[in-house]
Structure formats: C-alpha cells, structure tokens
Amino acid sequence: MAISRIRLRHASLLLGATILAGVSVTAQAATNTTTTQKAAHKTATKRSAHAATKAAVASSTPAAVSAATPVRMRRSALQSLPGPAPAGNESITVVGSALSTSNNTNANPVQIITAKQIAQTGVNNLSDYFMRLPSVGSSATTNAVTNGGGGVSCTDLRNLGTNRVLVLIDGKRTTINGNSNCVDLNSIPLQQVASVEILKDGGSELYGADAVSGVINIKMRHDVNTGNITMRGSISQYGDAPEGMLSAFKGWNFDHGKGNITLFGQYLTSTGVMQRNRAWANPVALTNPVSGQPTYGSSYSTNGVFYPDSGNGKGYTTHDNGQTVVPFTKADRYPFNRDTSLTNNYQDSSLSGDAHYDVNKHLTVYANVLYSHRTTNSFMAPEPMTGSIPPSTLPNAVNVPGDYPGNPFGEDTTVYRRMGEWGPRRYERASDTVTGIFGAKGEITHGWMYDASYTYGVNRENVRSLNIGNYANLLNTWGLRATDPGNPDTSLAYDPSVCQASAGCELSSPFGKLTPQGAAYTNYTTVENIQYQFRDTNFRVHNNHVVSMPWKNGGELGIALGMEHRSEQMSDSPDPLVAQGLTLTNTQAYTGGGFNVSEGYLEGKLNLLKNAFLAKDLTIDAQGRYSSYNTFGSAKNWKVAINWAPNRDIRFRGTLGTSYRQPNIFELFGGQQLSYVTAYDPCSQVASYGASSPTVAATCARQGIGSGFEMRNSAQVPTLQGGNSQVKPETGRTYTFGTVLTPHWVPGLSLSVEYWHYTLKNMISVIGTQYLLDQCYTGANTGYCSAIVRNAQTQQIQTATAMYENLGGLHTSGIDFDLDYTFRITRHDRLNLSNNFQQLVSYQQQYVPGGQWYNYDGRLLYNNQTGQPRVRDYATATWRHDDFSFIYMMSYTGGMVWNNQSADLVKGSVGRYKTPGIFTHDITLAYQLNRWNFQTGVRNLFDKKPPYVVDGGTNTNVYQYGNLVMGRNVFVQAGVNF
C-alpha cells in the first residue's frame, strides 16, 4: 500500500520531534513508535591474539530497507532529518526479516540506535560507541589494541567473537579488512550513519553464515537535498591524544525530484597515547606473587644478557659496552613500556557518492560507492634477538664459542640482546577499501516488489614494519658462521670472513653495541601486502500482502524469497625475508585462496489474528535458507518465530533457529606463522598449580628442568598456527523468548525483558596455548606434550603448535532488560530515561570434543584478553529545554574473578585474583541556534583508571577496558546546515 505524502509528512514530524527530544530508541521502543594486548618484547601476530574470533565471510543478505515506497514520495519528508527513515503507523523493514512489519509485530530482539545517540557520546567511530552496549563483548578489536590489533576496529556480540557477527551496510554485505578478516568500523564515516539496527539473535537462516551471534545493520543517509559541515576536536586531560574530525555532505535533487545525488566526505585524525604517559601502565608487572614485589620489565636488555654453559642458568650483563660483565639483576630488566604505544595513531579519509533515479514505479536505479583510506602507526620496544624464529633454518640460539675474541667467560655462552641500536619498532599500515553497490528495484505487479543488485568490494593493505632487523646479516656482523648450515640446532664458529665478504658489513661483538655502520647493515624494514576481494549478486522478491486470511479478524500473509551468489578471494604476501625466516620478527608463509557460494532463501509471515479478543496481534514467521559451497558442500538453516499481543499493552515473543559458520580463508588456507601468545611456562610457576603442583614439578623434572627455572620470553610462548583445509563448518542453535510492555496509561514508557540462549558445536579455533601447556604438565592430557618443543640448550619453550581445527562447543545465555521512558515536564522541558541491562546467566566452553566444560561466567581470562562479567549496564538521561540539551551517560561493568583458562585464581596462591566492578560517567551539552548545532562534553568524567590486570603488557585488559585508556577527555563540536 503506497503511503500518502500527508500521512508520511505527519509521521516524519512526529519522529523529528522525538529525535530532538533525545529519545533513546531500542527495538522495543521502536516497535511501539514503529530499533591482544601482548607483552611488548615480541610482536603478536595479527590473527593470533584471538584466533577463534577472527571475522569470516559468508553469504550475502536481503536488503533491510523496504523498497515498497517510491523514493520520490519519501524524499521531502526525509531530507531534513538526521536520523533513520520515519515509520509512523506504516510498515518498515528492520533487520531480522525480509518483509515489512507494522507496529509491534517484530518477534526478533532488535535494538535501534539513532545517529543522535551516537553523536552525543563524542566518539570517533562506531566501534568505540558499541563498547558501551552490554550486548557487545570484549572479543572486539579497538584502537586500544596496538600489539596484534592490525590498526582496525571490529565489533562482537555476546562475546562470541568478531567472526560470528555479520555487519551489513544498508542491509547488504560490505568489504572486510583482509588483514584482520572483519569489517573495519574505522572506515565507516559517522556523519553518514542514519541509524544502526542490532539483531541480538542468530540470523543464519536469513542472512547466511557469520550471523551466528547476530547482525549489525548500519543504515546510511540517503535522499538528501541539503548540506552540512561539521567539525569536532577533543583532547585528554593530560594534554595528549588530540583527535579531530571534519565532515561535509551535500545532496541535490534533479528532474522534479525523481533523482538525487548525494556526496559525503570525512577526514578523521587521532594521535595515540604512549604507554609511558599513563602512570597506571608503568612499570608493567610480569608476575603476580603472593608477597613481595612483582617482576617488572623484560629480561631482554639492550646491554645484553649472557648465559655461560657452566653458569647453571645464571645470567650476566654488561654496563660498559662489553668491557666487563656483572650478574644480571632485576634492575637490569628493560622497561619495554616506555617505547610502546597504548593506542594507535590513525588517520582516515572517506568519500562516498549515492545516486538514484525513479524511472517509474516499476524501476528505480541506484548506485552507492564508499571509499576509505586509512593509515595507522604504532610503536613497540626495540626488537629482541633470541635466535631464529621457528620454522627458520637459521641457528635457533646465538651460542658464542669460547674462543670468540672478547668472550669474557672463555666458554660457550648463549647471548640474548635487545637491539636498541635500531631504535623502537614502528608499524605503519595503509589500507584502501572500496565498496560499490549497483542495482534496480521497483514493483513487478500487484504489490510484488523486487530488488536486484551487484556488489563489488576490494581491500588492499600494506604493512611496513620498521627496525625489525636481518638476522643473517647480524650473524655476519658478529663474525659467526653456522657449522651445520640449514640445521637450527647448529653450533656457531668465529669466522670474520663472513663479514669481510659482505658489502657494508662492519665487525662488531655480540657482547657490545653495534657500530653505526653495523646497525645500518643489520637493520631491516619488512613489507607485507594483503588483498581481499568479493563479488555478490543478489536478487530478491517480496510481497507483504499476498493474501488475506478468510476468517474473521484474520490478517495477511507476506512472502519473501531470493537468490544470491557470492565469491571471495584473499591473498597475504609476507616479506620475502620473513617467509624465509631471515629476520627477527615472526615467520609467516604465504596465504591465498577463496571460495564461492550459491544460496536461496524463503520467508513467510502470517498474521493469524488482528484486533481480536485476546489477540490484538498474533503473527508467526518462518524462514529457511539453503547454501551450497564449493569448499565443503551444502547447509540448511531455519528459524521460526511467534509474536502474540493479547492487547495493546503487552506482547510476548519467541524465536528458535539454527546457525552455521563456514571456515574463513585463513582457517582453510592460512600459511603457517608464528605468534607470541600470552601464556606462562608451567615450569616457571610450579607453585601456582595448587594440588597439581607435584605433578607439574615431576613433569618438568623428567625434561631436565629443576626448581628455580625462569621463563625468559616474558609472559609469551611462541606458538605456530596455520590453516587446515579439512576444517568443517560450525553449527549452532539459538532461541529467545521475552515480553514487551507498552502500557497505554503511561505514555512514553516501554519495557522489555528477553532471555537468550546460544549453543555452538564444532567450533573452529586453535587450542589455547595456556590450556595446551596446562593439560600437558598437569597430566590431564599428555597427548598435548608432543606439540611442545623446548630448546635443547636453554630449555626454554621454542614452540607450541596449535593449528585450526574443529574443537569443542560453547553454551551461553543471559537476560536483557531494556527501558525507555519519555515524558514532558513543562511546555519547554522534556526528560528521557533509557537503560540497557544484561545479566549473564551462563558462559561455558568446551575446548575439545567430549572434554571438560569450563565455566567462564563472571570470569576474566586475564591471559587471553576476554572477560564475561555477569552484569553490564548502560544508562542515559536526557533533559531538553527548548534548544538546549543536557545528556548524562553511565556505564557499568561487573567485577570478575581471574581465570587462566583452566581454573580460577584463588586468594593465597597469587597476589591479585579478581577485578572489581567499575562505573564510568560521561556528560554532553548541546545547543541549537538556527542553522548551527553545538556540542561539548566530557568522556570519563571522573577519570576512572582501567582496573589493574596482570596481563604482561599493559597492566590492564585493553579489550575489556580500552575505553578508559585515554583518561578524562573533552570534546567540542560545531556544525552548520545549509
């Protein structure tokens, strides 16, 4: 049914007034109105910090925006609104259904966030806003993740990982970042966002793979015939971390409103925070003793650390460039945090064009192109030299022979050294992302609508790693030659001719500093290139009113169906020297591959009763999808839902459906690479295992490791990871049920309660390194011992091996409580209260099929960067007086007990074992003066510090508390419409 101009304009005015009042809209309210930080001595591989949570790619989706109304009939009502398209009493399409739904007939738990809600927080990207929401977990990657984060911002739902949430733009799939395999929210300009819909329920049956935990649909602004320029700047209370944003857009109608062209542009810059500039992050604790001081800093010093063969593991160092040696003490440990970035420096430039033309009611052609260029850089402490990085064939340890000139020990001596002569490591990333959508839509006949589109996307990323070093050249400079070339366990001999034969080489000693010429000869910058590409063809047909039910008070049947074909390819080409194992950074092999999928889906929505006794509305919905992959075969998924409103004041709803996730390209075809995963060698902390300590001690003793053994790789274990072509899809089941209250006797009030439950099987992941070590050394599963290799000379863990495989399962459930209440105080004053609350009921994970289930509810996996607080809450209060607004925002994250993936830490066995609950507060003031809009605000009003966590890298968990890293922050924004 077409919407008249008058009726739509009336609905638009109503929504506009609501938005200006600062209404916080959730799905329940909307239906009533019609929404690894790692230790810094080694680099964490970009895909290793959360190997089980890297984003995958799956089938494309039906558009989430209704095409029922011709564009030109909507334009006049939309052009001046900063928010989403108004609904009034008419039908719109929201994520979770390919059909339109009228007021209060959506069975899916959907939360809608308006552009105004995002803007009032003063954030620079969607990821920073999503961190406030209780449903968003700590598996997300933000700009506070500088070691292994890849410079991207990706999100997550229900702590199921970034690879199990599907992010759409205008209901269609967009280009992911090939480096991190997820949608980079830095690349989406905030000023172009009209609203965000979050489906907090599985959606594989309608949207295909990846929609396991839910779907995030970002609706962009269209149909604009006005213009705007907005500027925003912010700075921390410490005078650092300045951020700036400049955005503009302008739209033009043509041919009497039948066509429209809109251009958007945005430039964003953010200067990062160095770790040395935050007192809570200095110094960094590596141990968690019951009494006494923790161990701080890295054992890899710029002065070198020397272990003579007869020293029984006792280390020495030098304070006079190798002239004399003295015992190595805690005072000699290197404070790596002073060289390390706490947040990324980044700049993002984006430009988009949107155009459409209404030929007639049967044909509207449209096109949208979004381009983004992002540069990111961050710093880490100088590269440590510990020998070759497996699986390199170069010597795995620098064991200097006793007859080496200047060897102060006169015997074979193992040398470790942090190469300060090269300067701190610097990581520079440049990423270009473009997505183009081209299509046509309109009415076929008698209410049957179609939408046919083609999407092409590509992402290219260049990664430069400076001051990494060339290990082969370093050995030449020291005049060391392998006696058995190609054997990593080879001994070394003094041979100055290897340097004399190399142009630019100048002899130096491993017991002293490199000369300037030697530093230039041995230094090296690596270059890595990643490219991701996808194509999607999508055809959809739907009719909201196919037939009316023949009985009294019967409603109507709606049907939607569609077909899609999508292909994805990706390549990751590491630097040639990195691939050969000739540098001092993590080795990495080439990754390349792809897949394609053809799919069909069907949805039927039947309104059984409407306006009947005890059935104001009774609707059932069924969805199904068939997918055929060239990599593993076919998959079928389904979902059923019911929505029952006995009267206009209360509604009951429930869903039950299946889900799946196909292996992504890295999981299938990823080249083997080394990652330094946060974990502890059990032989270095035997006493922390409680009742299992005797077993751990005995296992270590059998390997020739006695008491007093010290782990030299500060809080990190080198772990070999890679793809597995035999990996099969994950499967799962999700159900939700709840109620929505919209009492007519309390106008403006909406309450909802929702229970949700997810079950996942055959999860694609790598076994956790700490779990693998614990299982071996406690005797729980000695089969894992074969995956652990120790250096024959030093007894340090050389590698642990954990490839992708189908492992165990996960059960998680919880309760969402959402409230929105808007009421008028006086003729000039309005108050809105909004609250989103999540109570986690259960979070249980199984690492291996048939294995033990671990309860992580209320636990912080302090060495794996994720946390599952039992309680999270986000509340806002908005007071509006005419053109002035004051907004108060509060976030709460419940306290957690620390867990090492195998067991909870307990008082008496360690110094710290839990993290308290934490409140944070923000305020914003806004004023509208004619065409001008002004905002100013303070984030983290009371300068709340991130809770202390012994993570070995930052003294906190940046994945859980990254929004507190910057400290108190003030922003100012001004915009003008024209």
PDB file of C-alpha atoms in Angstrom, residues 241-395:
ATOM      1  CA  ALA A 241      45.749  12.212  22.413  1.00  0.00           C
ATOM      2  CA  PRO A 242      44.290  15.055  20.314  1.00  0.00           C
ATOM      3  CA  GLU A 243      41.598  13.995  17.868  1.00  0.00           C
ATOM      4  CA  GLY A 244      39.980  15.923  15.077  1.00  0.00           C
ATOM      5  CA  MET A 245      37.167  15.345  12.618  1.00  0.00           C
ATOM      6  CA  LEU A 246      35.939  17.346   9.627  1.00  0.00           C
ATOM      7  CA  SER A 247      32.955  16.110   7.634  1.00  0.00           C
ATOM      8  CA  ALA A 248      30.656  17.511   4.988  1.00  0.00           C
ATOM      9  CA  PHE A 249      27.816  16.386   2.772  1.00  0.00           C
ATOM     10  CA  LYS A 250      25.627  17.882   0.088  1.00  0.00           C
ATOM     11  CA  GLY A 251      22.703  16.453  -1.814  1.00  0.00           C
ATOM     12  CA  TRP A 252      20.916  17.582  -4.969  1.00  0.00           C
ATOM     13  CA  ASN A 253      17.526  16.633  -6.392  1.00  0.00           C
ATOM     14  CA  PHE A 254      17.005  16.730 -10.130  1.00  0.00           C
ATOM     15  CA  ASP A 255      14.280  16.104 -12.727  1.00  0.00           C
ATOM     16  CA  HIS A 256      11.499  17.367 -10.438  1.00  0.00           C
ATOM     17  CA  GLY A 257      12.596  15.183  -7.545  1.00  0.00           C
ATOM     18  CA  LYS A 258      12.741  11.925  -9.471  1.00  0.00           C
ATOM     19  CA  GLY A 259      16.503  11.689  -8.992  1.00  0.00           C
ATOM     20  CA  ASN A 260      19.030  12.502  -6.304  1.00  0.00           C
ATOM     21  CA  ILE A 261      22.808  12.687  -5.986  1.00  0.00           C
ATOM     22  CA  THR A 262      24.473  12.968  -2.586  1.00  0.00           C
ATOM     23  CA  LEU A 263      28.166  13.286  -1.746  1.00  0.00           C
ATOM     24  CA  PHE A 264      29.719  12.656   1.664  1.00  0.00           C
ATOM     25  CA  GLY A 265      33.280  13.294   2.791  1.00  0.00           C
ATOM     26  CA  GLN A 266      35.071  12.923   6.116  1.00  0.00           C
ATOM     27  CA  TYR A 267      38.593  13.288   7.463  1.00  0.00           C
ATOM     28  CA  LEU A 268      39.466  11.900  10.881  1.00  0.00           C
ATOM     29  CA  THR A 269      42.747  12.022  12.749  1.00  0.00           C
ATOM     30  CA  SER A 270      43.704  10.631  16.140  1.00  0.00           C
ATOM     31  CA  THR A 271      47.075  10.870  17.828  1.00  0.00           C
ATOM     32  CA  GLY A 272      47.775   7.882  20.014  1.00  0.00           C
ATOM     33  CA  VAL A 273      48.869   7.631  23.627  1.00  0.00           C
ATOM     34  CA  MET A 274      52.278   6.291  24.591  1.00  0.00           C
ATOM     35  CA  GLN A 275      52.297   3.841  27.458  1.00  0.00           C
ATOM     36  CA  ARG A 276      54.945   5.809  29.345  1.00  0.00           C
ATOM     37  CA  ASN A 277      52.462   8.695  29.654  1.00  0.00           C
ATOM     38  CA  ARG A 278      49.998   6.799  31.846  1.00  0.00           C
ATOM     39  CA  ALA A 279      51.143   6.147  35.409  1.00  0.00           C
ATOM     40  CA  TRP A 280      48.877   3.119  35.877  1.00  0.00           C
ATOM     41  CA  ALA A 281      50.655   1.408  32.952  1.00  0.00           C
ATOM     42  CA  ASN A 282      54.141   1.888  34.441  1.00  0.00           C
ATOM     43  CA  PRO A 283      56.002  -0.231  35.235  1.00  0.00           C
ATOM     44  CA  VAL A 284      54.482  -3.375  33.704  1.00  0.00           C
ATOM     45  CA  ALA A 285      54.219  -6.365  36.039  1.00  0.00           C
ATOM     46  CA  LEU A 286      55.021  -9.775  34.585  1.00  0.00           C
ATOM     47  CA  THR A 287      54.394 -11.854  37.710  1.00  0.00           C
ATOM     48  CA  ASN A 288      51.695 -11.979  40.362  1.00  0.00           C
ATOM     49  CA  PRO A 289      53.403 -13.101  43.591  1.00  0.00           C
ATOM     50  CA  VAL A 290      51.607 -13.727  46.865  1.00  0.00           C
ATOM     51  CA  SER A 291      54.064 -11.446  48.656  1.00  0.00           C
ATOM     52  CA  GLY A 292      56.841  -9.113  47.695  1.00  0.00           C
ATOM     53  CA  GLN A 293      57.248  -7.127  44.530  1.00  0.00           C
ATOM     54  CA  PRO A 294      56.281  -8.456  41.103  1.00  0.00           C
ATOM     55  CA  THR A 295      58.866  -8.833  38.393  1.00  0.00           C
ATOM     56  CA  TYR A 296      58.836  -5.790  36.145  1.00  0.00           C
ATOM     57  CA  GLY A 297      60.136  -5.289  32.643  1.00  0.00           C
ATOM     58  CA  SER A 298      61.710  -7.663  30.146  1.00  0.00           C
ATOM     59  CA  SER A 299      64.706  -9.921  30.689  1.00  0.00           C
ATOM     60  CA  TYR A 300      65.908  -8.932  27.220  1.00  0.00           C
ATOM     61  CA  SER A 301      68.105  -5.904  27.825  1.00  0.00           C
ATOM     62  CA  THR A 302      69.748  -3.521  25.375  1.00  0.00           C
ATOM     63  CA  ASN A 303      73.009  -4.258  27.231  1.00  0.00           C
ATOM     64  CA  GLY A 304      72.633  -7.952  26.506  1.00  0.00           C
ATOM     65  CA  VAL A 305      72.110 -10.972  28.746  1.00  0.00           C
ATOM     66  CA  PHE A 306      74.728 -13.748  28.723  1.00  0.00           C
ATOM     67  CA  TYR A 307      74.385 -17.339  29.920  1.00  0.00           C
ATOM     68  CA  PRO A 308      77.674 -19.271  30.080  1.00  0.00           C
ATOM     69  CA  ASP A 309      77.321 -23.043  29.849  1.00  0.00           C
ATOM     70  CA  SER A 310      78.665 -23.586  33.361  1.00  0.00           C
ATOM     71  CA  GLY A 311      76.557 -20.873  34.941  1.00  0.00           C
ATOM     72  CA  ASN A 312      73.601 -23.146  35.879  1.00  0.00           C
ATOM     73  CA  GLY A 313      71.181 -20.724  34.262  1.00  0.00           C
ATOM     74  CA  LYS A 314      72.627 -17.645  35.976  1.00  0.00           C
ATOM     75  CA  GLY A 315      72.623 -14.599  33.699  1.00  0.00           C
ATOM     76  CA  TYR A 316      75.156 -11.791  33.307  1.00  0.00           C
ATOM     77  CA  THR A 317      75.121  -8.418  31.630  1.00  0.00           C
ATOM     78  CA  THR A 318      77.429  -5.502  30.947  1.00  0.00           C
ATOM     79  CA  HIS A 319      77.287  -1.834  31.852  1.00  0.00           C
ATOM     80  CA  ASP A 320      80.344  -0.691  29.888  1.00  0.00           C
ATOM     81  CA  ASN A 321      79.721  -1.988  26.373  1.00  0.00           C
ATOM     82  CA  GLY A 322      81.206  -5.438  26.932  1.00  0.00           C
ATOM     83  CA  GLN A 323      84.368  -4.459  28.765  1.00  0.00           C
ATOM     84  CA  THR A 324      83.297  -6.236  31.948  1.00  0.00           C
ATOM     85  CA  VAL A 325      80.352  -8.415  32.919  1.00  0.00           C
ATOM     86  CA  VAL A 326      78.297  -8.405  36.110  1.00  0.00           C
ATOM     87  CA  PRO A 327      75.429 -10.586  37.379  1.00  0.00           C
ATOM     88  CA  PHE A 328      72.089  -9.703  35.812  1.00  0.00           C
ATOM     89  CA  THR A 329      69.643  -8.296  38.396  1.00  0.00           C
ATOM     90  CA  LYS A 330      66.101  -7.004  38.392  1.00  0.00           C
ATOM     91  CA  ALA A 331      67.493  -3.513  37.944  1.00  0.00           C
ATOM     92  CA  ASP A 332      68.810  -4.583  34.527  1.00  0.00           C
ATOM     93  CA  ARG A 333      65.421  -5.622  33.188  1.00  0.00           C
ATOM     94  CA  TYR A 334      64.293  -3.476  30.273  1.00  0.00           C
ATOM     95  CA  PRO A 335      61.198  -1.234  30.760  1.00  0.00           C
ATOM     96  CA  PHE A 336      59.663  -2.026  27.379  1.00  0.00           C
ATOM     97  CA  ASN A 337      56.578   0.033  28.167  1.00  0.00           C
ATOM     98  CA  ARG A 338      58.429   3.315  27.671  1.00  0.00           C
ATOM     99  CA  ASP A 339      58.695   2.650  23.926  1.00  0.00           C
ATOM    100  CA  THR A 340      55.228   1.174  23.433  1.00  0.00           C
ATOM    101  CA  SER A 341      52.015   2.692  22.087  1.00  0.00           C
ATOM    102  CA  LEU A 342      48.950   2.381  24.257  1.00  0.00           C
ATOM    103  CA  THR A 343      46.585   3.445  21.447  1.00  0.00           C
ATOM    104  CA  ASN A 344      47.104   3.681  17.699  1.00  0.00           C
ATOM    105  CA  ASN A 345      47.818   6.818  15.732  1.00  0.00           C
ATOM    106  CA  TYR A 346      45.461   6.807  12.782  1.00  0.00           C
ATOM    107  CA  GLN A 347      44.053   8.969  10.026  1.00  0.00           C
ATOM    108  CA  ASP A 348      41.048   8.057   7.951  1.00  0.00           C
ATOM    109  CA  SER A 349      39.749   9.772   4.856  1.00  0.00           C
ATOM    110  CA  SER A 350      36.482   8.638   3.338  1.00  0.00           C
ATOM    111  CA  LEU A 351      34.423   9.708   0.350  1.00  0.00           C
ATOM    112  CA  SER A 352      31.127   8.318  -0.844  1.00  0.00           C
ATOM    113  CA  GLY A 353      28.618   9.008  -3.551  1.00  0.00           C
ATOM    114  CA  ASP A 354      24.978   7.970  -3.593  1.00  0.00           C
ATOM    115  CA  ALA A 355      22.634   8.292  -6.562  1.00  0.00           C
ATOM    116  CA  HIS A 356      19.249   7.000  -7.642  1.00  0.00           C
ATOM    117  CA  TYR A 357      16.634   7.779 -10.252  1.00  0.00           C
ATOM    118  CA  ASP A 358      12.936   6.863 -10.338  1.00  0.00           C
ATOM    119  CA  VAL A 359      12.077   5.963 -13.909  1.00  0.00           C
ATOM    120  CA  ASN A 360       8.593   4.898 -12.834  1.00  0.00           C
ATOM    121  CA  LYS A 361       7.031   2.790 -10.090  1.00  0.00           C
ATOM    122  CA  HIS A 362       8.434  -0.326 -11.733  1.00  0.00           C
ATOM    123  CA  LEU A 363      12.028   0.825 -11.946  1.00  0.00           C
ATOM    124  CA  THR A 364      14.339   2.771  -9.667  1.00  0.00           C
ATOM    125  CA  VAL A 365      18.028   2.508 -10.487  1.00  0.00           C
ATOM    126  CA  TYR A 366      20.525   3.186  -7.728  1.00  0.00           C
ATOM    127  CA  ALA A 367      24.246   3.176  -7.022  1.00  0.00           C
ATOM    128  CA  ASN A 368      26.403   3.738  -3.975  1.00  0.00           C
ATOM    129  CA  VAL A 369      30.191   3.813  -3.755  1.00  0.00           C
ATOM    130  CA  LEU A 370      32.090   4.109  -0.469  1.00  0.00           C
ATOM    131  CA  TYR A 371      35.871   4.625  -0.450  1.00  0.00           C
ATOM    132  CA  SER A 372      38.080   4.824   2.609  1.00  0.00           C
ATOM    133  CA  HIS A 373      41.821   5.351   3.033  1.00  0.00           C
ATOM    134  CA  ARG A 374      43.259   4.649   6.476  1.00  0.00           C
ATOM    135  CA  THR A 375      46.798   4.964   7.772  1.00  0.00           C
ATOM    136  CA  THR A 376      47.783   3.656  11.189  1.00  0.00           C
ATOM    137  CA  ASN A 377      51.056   3.581  13.056  1.00  0.00           C
ATOM    138  CA  SER A 378      52.171   2.358  16.452  1.00  0.00           C
ATOM    139  CA  PHE A 379      55.401   1.711  18.319  1.00  0.00           C
ATOM    140  CA  MET A 380      56.898  -1.140  20.293  1.00  0.00           C
ATOM    141  CA  ALA A 381      60.144  -1.645  22.194  1.00  0.00           C
ATOM    142  CA  PRO A 382      63.280  -2.433  20.151  1.00  0.00           C
ATOM    143  CA  GLU A 383      63.415  -5.902  18.629  1.00  0.00           C
ATOM    144  CA  PRO A 384      64.865  -8.613  20.873  1.00  0.00           C
ATOM    145  CA  MET A 385      67.412 -11.055  19.449  1.00  0.00           C
ATOM    146  CA  THR A 386      66.860 -14.566  20.819  1.00  0.00           C
ATOM    147  CA  GLY A 387      67.902 -16.622  17.816  1.00  0.00           C
ATOM    148  CA  SER A 388      65.922 -17.662  14.781  1.00  0.00           C
ATOM    149  CA  ILE A 389      62.144 -17.647  14.758  1.00  0.00           C
ATOM    150  CA  PRO A 390      60.764 -21.140  14.002  1.00  0.00           C
ATOM    151  CA  PRO A 391      60.420 -22.652  11.485  1.00  0.00           C
ATOM    152  CA  SER A 392      63.544 -20.842  10.213  1.00  0.00           C
ATOM    153  CA  THR A 393      66.598 -22.969   9.386  1.00  0.00           C
ATOM    154  CA  LEU A 394      69.000 -20.381  10.821  1.00  0.00           C
ATOM    155  CA  PRO A 395      70.591 -21.038  14.257  1.00  0.00           C
TER     156      PRO A 395
END
